[in-house]
Amino acid sequence: MDASAKGNYLKILGLTVLAVIVFFPDVVFDLTTTTLHYLFEWFLELSHLLFEGLESILDHLIEGLFETNLHSTQTIVFYILVAIAAYPLYWLGRYFYRSFRRCQAAWQHFWSEHPFNPIEYWRGLTFFEKIKLVLIPSVLVYLYAMFFV
């Protein structure tokens, strides 16, 4: 198969997918959300099984090394797991705080450089730009109400 035939097949496939999305948006939306829900549940179940396996290994290890009773073993394992979880959460919190401060500074810089006055913006638009600004969101809200509600 040469490159032009392959390109034609890809164009036909793309147009077919676009037609399916346009004509059956509710089916595509439902299929997408169902697939994502299934993958999320699978990931959640896998992470739960890994956690239970780690907890079981730590239970047997602590009970064998220190010869403790069941309650003491569970308490020790709980605090070990809290310590293991606290370290990545601490670094994740630091990362989010840095990102928040950087975004906040960029936002303040943007607003100091580009003050926004909606009335002046509206007056600066041409007639067709005003029609587009009103018509496009109205059509999007209408389509959302017709297809997804």
Short mmCIF file of C-alpha atoms in Angstrom, two decimals:
data_model
loop_
_atom_site.label_atom_id
_atom_site.label_comp_id
_atom_site.label_asym_id
_atom_site.label_seq_id
_atom_site.Cartn_x
_atom_site.Cartn_y
_atom_site.Cartn_z
CA MET A 1 0.00 0.00 0.00
CA ASP A 2 1.50 3.33 -1.02
CA ALA A 3 1.41 6.49 1.05
CA SER A 4 -1.37 8.21 -0.90
CA ALA A 5 -3.74 5.25 -0.50
CA LYS A 6 -2.91 5.08 3.19
CA GLY A 7 -3.62 8.81 3.52
CA ASN A 8 -6.94 8.37 1.72
CA TYR A 9 -7.93 5.55 4.09
CA LEU A 10 -7.00 7.71 7.07
CA LYS A 11 -9.09 10.59 5.71
CA ILE A 12 -12.07 8.28 5.18
CA LEU A 13 -11.65 6.86 8.68
CA GLY A 14 -11.41 10.37 10.16
CA LEU A 15 -14.53 11.51 8.34
CA THR A 16 -16.39 8.39 9.45
CA VAL A 17 -15.42 8.98 13.08
CA LEU A 18 -16.43 12.64 12.79
CA ALA A 19 -19.79 11.64 11.30
CA VAL A 20 -20.41 9.16 14.12
CA ILE A 21 -19.57 11.83 16.70
CA VAL A 22 -21.85 14.38 15.03
CA PHE A 23 -24.82 12.04 14.42
CA PHE A 24 -24.60 9.99 17.63
CA PRO A 25 -23.05 12.22 20.32
CA ASP A 26 -24.99 10.60 23.14
CA VAL A 27 -23.74 7.12 22.19
CA VAL A 28 -20.13 8.34 21.89
CA PHE A 29 -20.40 10.19 25.22
CA ASP A 30 -21.91 7.15 26.95
CA LEU A 31 -19.29 4.81 25.48
CA THR A 32 -16.47 7.15 26.51
CA THR A 33 -17.73 7.61 30.07
CA THR A 34 -18.42 3.88 30.46
CA THR A 35 -14.92 3.01 29.28
CA LEU A 36 -13.30 5.58 31.56
CA HIS A 37 -15.43 4.37 34.48
CA TYR A 38 -14.36 0.77 33.84
CA LEU A 39 -10.68 1.76 33.68
CA PHE A 40 -10.98 3.81 36.87
CA GLU A 41 -12.63 0.94 38.74
CA TRP A 42 -9.98 -1.48 37.46
CA PHE A 43 -7.20 0.86 38.62
CA LEU A 44 -8.89 1.32 41.99
CA GLU A 45 -9.25 -2.45 42.49
CA LEU A 46 -5.62 -3.05 41.48
CA SER A 47 -4.33 -0.38 43.86
CA HIS A 48 -6.46 -1.81 46.67
CA LEU A 49 -5.07 -5.32 46.07
CA LEU A 50 -1.50 -3.98 46.05
CA PHE A 51 -2.14 -2.12 49.30
CA GLU A 52 -3.62 -5.22 50.93
CA GLY A 53 -0.64 -7.28 49.75
CA LEU A 54 1.82 -4.75 51.21
CA GLU A 55 -0.11 -4.67 54.46
CA SER A 56 -0.14 -8.46 54.68
CA ILE A 57 3.60 -8.67 54.01
CA LEU A 58 4.30 -6.05 56.68
CA ASP A 59 1.98 -7.86 59.14
CA HIS A 60 3.82 -11.13 58.73
CA LEU A 61 7.25 -9.46 58.78
CA ILE A 62 6.58 -7.46 61.98
CA GLU A 63 4.89 -10.39 63.71
CA GLY A 64 7.79 -12.71 62.83
CA LEU A 65 10.60 -10.29 63.70
CA PHE A 66 9.27 -8.80 66.92
CA GLU A 67 6.93 -11.61 68.06
CA THR A 68 4.06 -9.23 68.86
CA ASN A 69 0.38 -9.94 69.31
CA LEU A 70 -2.21 -9.09 66.65
CA HIS A 71 -3.18 -5.66 67.97
CA SER A 72 0.42 -4.48 68.40
CA THR A 73 1.31 -5.74 64.93
CA GLN A 74 -1.61 -3.87 63.36
CA THR A 75 -0.70 -0.68 65.22
CA ILE A 76 2.95 -0.86 64.11
CA VAL A 77 1.96 -1.59 60.51
CA PHE A 78 -0.54 1.28 60.54
CA TYR A 79 2.12 3.79 61.61
CA ILE A 80 4.60 2.40 59.08
CA LEU A 81 2.01 2.85 56.31
CA VAL A 82 1.20 6.38 57.53
CA ALA A 83 4.91 7.24 57.43
CA ILE A 84 5.25 5.77 53.93
CA ALA A 85 2.23 7.77 52.71
CA ALA A 86 3.24 11.00 54.47
CA TYR A 87 6.50 11.42 52.56
CA PRO A 88 5.02 11.57 49.01
CA LEU A 89 2.09 13.64 50.25
CA TYR A 90 4.51 16.17 51.75
CA TRP A 91 6.41 16.56 48.48
CA LEU A 92 3.18 16.65 46.48
CA GLY A 93 1.88 19.43 48.74
CA ARG A 94 5.10 21.40 48.26
CA TYR A 95 4.84 20.98 44.49
CA PHE A 96 1.20 22.15 44.42
CA TYR A 97 1.98 25.10 46.65
CA ARG A 98 4.86 26.18 44.36
CA SER A 99 2.64 25.75 41.31
CA PHE A 100 -0.15 27.73 42.96
CA ARG A 101 2.20 30.59 43.85
CA ARG A 102 3.64 30.63 40.33
CA CYS A 103 0.16 30.69 38.75
CA GLN A 104 -0.97 33.37 41.17
CA ALA A 105 2.02 35.56 40.30
CA ALA A 106 1.46 35.02 36.57
CA TRP A 107 -2.22 35.89 36.96
CA GLN A 108 -1.44 39.09 38.86
CA HIS A 109 1.18 40.04 36.27
CA PHE A 110 -1.31 39.41 33.46
CA TRP A 111 -3.99 41.56 35.08
CA SER A 112 -1.52 44.37 35.78
CA GLU A 113 -0.38 44.31 32.13
CA HIS A 114 -3.83 43.82 30.59
CA PRO A 115 -6.60 45.44 32.58
CA PHE A 116 -9.98 44.18 31.40
CA ASN A 117 -13.00 46.39 31.13
CA PRO A 118 -15.98 44.51 29.67
CA ILE A 119 -17.80 47.66 28.57
CA GLU A 120 -14.77 48.95 26.67
CA TYR A 121 -14.27 45.52 25.14
CA TRP A 122 -17.89 45.40 23.97
CA ARG A 123 -17.64 48.91 22.48
CA GLY A 124 -14.47 47.94 20.64
CA LEU A 125 -16.11 44.99 18.85
CA THR A 126 -17.55 45.24 15.36
CA PHE A 127 -21.18 44.38 14.71
CA PHE A 128 -20.35 40.88 13.44
CA GLU A 129 -18.02 40.20 16.37
CA LYS A 130 -20.86 41.12 18.74
CA ILE A 131 -23.18 38.74 16.92
CA LYS A 132 -20.58 35.96 17.13
CA LEU A 133 -19.99 36.62 20.81
CA VAL A 134 -23.69 36.20 21.55
CA LEU A 135 -24.64 33.57 18.97
CA ILE A 136 -21.88 30.96 19.43
CA PRO A 137 -22.42 30.39 23.19
CA SER A 138 -26.19 30.40 22.62
CA VAL A 139 -25.88 27.68 19.97
CA LEU A 140 -23.55 25.65 22.21
CA VAL A 141 -25.98 25.84 25.13
CA TYR A 142 -28.86 24.87 22.82
CA LEU A 143 -26.94 21.86 21.44
CA TYR A 144 -25.94 20.78 24.93
CA ALA A 145 -29.55 21.00 26.07
CA MET A 146 -30.81 19.07 23.05
CA PHE A 147 -28.25 16.25 23.04
CA PHE A 148 -27.09 15.79 26.62
CA VAL A 149 -29.98 16.80 28.87
#
